[in-house]
């Protein structure tokens, strides 16, 4: 990014955050996967940037853009946090068009001076530089999920392809999707309860789609289908998905393994819906459950774990 670097290199010291990319699509693609609400909260540390979107404290989506994806990445403080209009940010990132000419890349230099200042975007394509200033807001408190690696009860890894097909064929007349994990049949089951009756999709532990199956305890939980829809954007990025249950809080986590050059991840967390709010009979399981998608994007260089990007 010679032009941008030459023009504002001397101003870097005044900024709390400076990040440069040779191809802005690496950033915009992963942000689009969590774009189901207008505003997002951004957390930046020396390890990278986490962008969080929440819906009524029931759904949380996180985009982890690790420092390795950027050609230049500087954070002057221990952490930098601000709230921004994600719709406006995505519009600015695609200001030169969402489908550039072959062989043409849009470079980005992103700068943030600190609390009360706008986020500055310098975008360059073909020698033309556009400067965008996006007002930032007071960051809102977000839900903090601590996924400890201990006390794992169940662990199931599935290829995402089969799950994508299953989610695309869900009975949308059903209010909920029920997920069952069991050491015995049906092993792993997706269930809906629509106008035409109940339907079940089972994944045997010896299925070709099953990468790993370690299940010690039967667990069942239900999720409102209308809240699962935002996950479809993230789901298409994944390769494999991992479901883990931990004691005392049950967590279903879906994680992809793509290549050693994958450094950006999208994580969508769903809080289960209390049966009494849905008018349904309570399933026989523990009440405190979470459902998580974790996928990766094929961009960047060698990556780090998602916990490295947690804001202090």
XYZ file of C-alpha atoms in Angstrom, residues 97-268:
172
model
C -17.835 -1.724 -5.699
C -18.328 -5.217 -4.306
C -17.052 -6.902 -7.518
C -13.752 -5.304 -8.558
C -12.214 -5.792 -11.965
C -9.980 -8.876 -12.299
C -6.506 -8.159 -10.991
C -7.679 -5.023 -9.157
C -7.602 -4.866 -5.367
C -8.891 -2.206 -2.985
C -6.350 -1.415 -0.261
C -7.423 -0.250 3.193
C -5.786 1.715 5.965
C -7.926 2.009 9.105
C -7.115 4.486 11.885
C -8.784 5.309 15.183
C -7.508 8.111 17.407
C -9.450 7.227 20.553
C -12.611 7.883 22.534
C -14.867 10.475 20.890
C -13.062 10.371 17.547
C -14.359 8.858 14.296
C -12.992 5.734 12.669
C -10.937 6.805 9.655
C -10.877 4.657 6.525
C -8.410 5.321 3.707
C -9.329 3.211 0.675
C -7.164 3.094 -2.449
C -7.853 1.487 -5.794
C -5.984 2.232 -9.006
C -4.258 5.264 -7.493
C -7.547 6.831 -6.363
C -7.835 7.377 -2.594
C -11.163 7.834 -0.792
C -11.309 8.904 2.856
C -14.300 7.913 4.995
C -15.002 9.102 8.545
C -17.472 7.026 10.563
C -18.684 8.363 13.896
C -18.092 6.047 16.849
C -20.246 5.659 19.941
C -19.933 4.707 23.585
C -19.422 0.914 23.634
C -22.229 -1.129 25.164
C -21.641 -3.996 27.565
C -21.734 -7.354 25.775
C -22.326 -10.861 27.077
C -19.108 -12.587 28.130
C -18.956 -16.323 27.436
C -15.972 -18.083 28.987
C -15.432 -21.353 27.120
C -13.158 -23.265 29.438
C -11.429 -26.296 27.935
C -12.010 -28.369 31.076
C -14.972 -30.518 32.086
C -15.826 -31.645 28.549
C -18.629 -34.220 28.623
C -19.510 -34.671 24.943
C -17.625 -33.848 21.765
C -18.955 -34.396 18.231
C -17.291 -33.221 15.009
C -19.309 -33.168 11.776
C -18.545 -32.086 8.241
C -20.364 -28.830 7.586
C -21.666 -29.804 4.167
C -24.303 -32.136 5.585
C -25.362 -29.592 8.195
C -25.742 -26.855 5.586
C -28.136 -29.063 3.644
C -30.041 -29.918 6.812
C -30.434 -26.295 7.862
C -31.618 -25.302 4.380
C -34.393 -27.907 4.568
C -35.677 -27.108 8.072
C -39.452 -27.028 8.509
C -39.947 -23.283 8.938
C -43.452 -23.808 10.374
C -41.725 -25.161 13.473
C -40.952 -22.620 16.156
C -37.924 -24.506 17.406
C -35.036 -26.710 16.395
C -34.266 -29.429 18.913
C -30.723 -30.803 19.112
C -30.015 -34.146 20.757
C -26.604 -35.569 21.643
C -26.546 -39.096 23.076
C -24.067 -41.976 23.592
C -26.805 -44.292 22.237
C -29.228 -43.978 19.349
C -30.072 -41.498 17.857
C -26.507 -40.249 18.687
C -26.914 -36.813 17.041
C -30.389 -35.663 15.997
C -31.975 -32.480 14.620
C -35.735 -32.273 15.209
C -38.508 -29.872 14.185
C -42.181 -29.766 15.182
C -44.193 -28.060 12.423
C -47.712 -28.036 11.035
C -47.158 -31.354 9.267
C -45.935 -33.002 12.455
C -42.502 -33.740 13.846
C -39.496 -34.591 11.698
C -36.090 -35.904 12.714
C -32.717 -36.001 10.984
C -30.261 -38.446 12.554
C -26.486 -38.661 12.169
C -25.194 -42.114 13.222
C -21.801 -42.166 14.891
C -20.429 -44.195 11.940
C -21.787 -41.750 9.335
C -19.429 -40.555 6.595
C -20.133 -37.007 7.802
C -19.045 -37.836 11.359
C -15.396 -36.929 11.930
C -15.352 -37.715 15.665
C -17.859 -38.946 18.226
C -17.192 -38.827 21.969
C -20.458 -38.722 23.890
C -20.867 -39.725 27.541
C -24.193 -38.134 28.472
C -27.539 -37.537 26.738
C -28.361 -33.852 26.345
C -31.321 -32.214 24.611
C -32.055 -28.561 23.983
C -34.331 -26.406 21.854
C -33.583 -23.199 19.939
C -35.943 -20.772 18.304
C -35.572 -21.155 14.521
C -36.072 -17.440 13.875
C -32.923 -16.761 15.892
C -30.925 -19.408 14.025
C -31.334 -17.693 10.648
C -28.425 -15.248 11.136
C -26.075 -18.232 11.476
C -26.554 -19.278 7.850
C -24.141 -16.582 6.656
C -21.432 -17.951 8.940
C -22.332 -21.569 8.264
C -21.416 -21.338 4.571
C -17.819 -20.464 5.556
C -17.235 -23.593 7.594
C -15.590 -26.884 6.690
C -16.061 -28.961 9.844
C -18.164 -28.259 12.901
C -17.476 -29.280 16.480
C -20.170 -29.668 19.136
C -18.927 -29.805 22.726
C -20.803 -30.122 25.997
C -19.242 -29.021 29.256
C -20.297 -29.248 32.881
C -22.147 -27.461 34.387
C -23.089 -25.374 31.327
C -23.730 -27.217 28.079
C -22.077 -25.765 25.011
C -22.447 -26.858 21.420
C -19.535 -25.424 19.489
C -19.032 -25.668 15.731
C -15.511 -25.111 14.474
C -13.970 -25.391 11.034
C -10.484 -26.451 10.049
C -9.564 -25.019 6.670
C -5.878 -24.306 6.088
C -2.864 -23.174 8.081
C -3.369 -19.712 6.544
C -6.800 -19.204 8.108
C -6.681 -16.445 10.703
C -10.197 -15.027 10.709
C -13.076 -16.692 12.496
C -16.805 -16.148 12.905
C -18.557 -17.383 16.039
C -22.334 -17.280 16.537
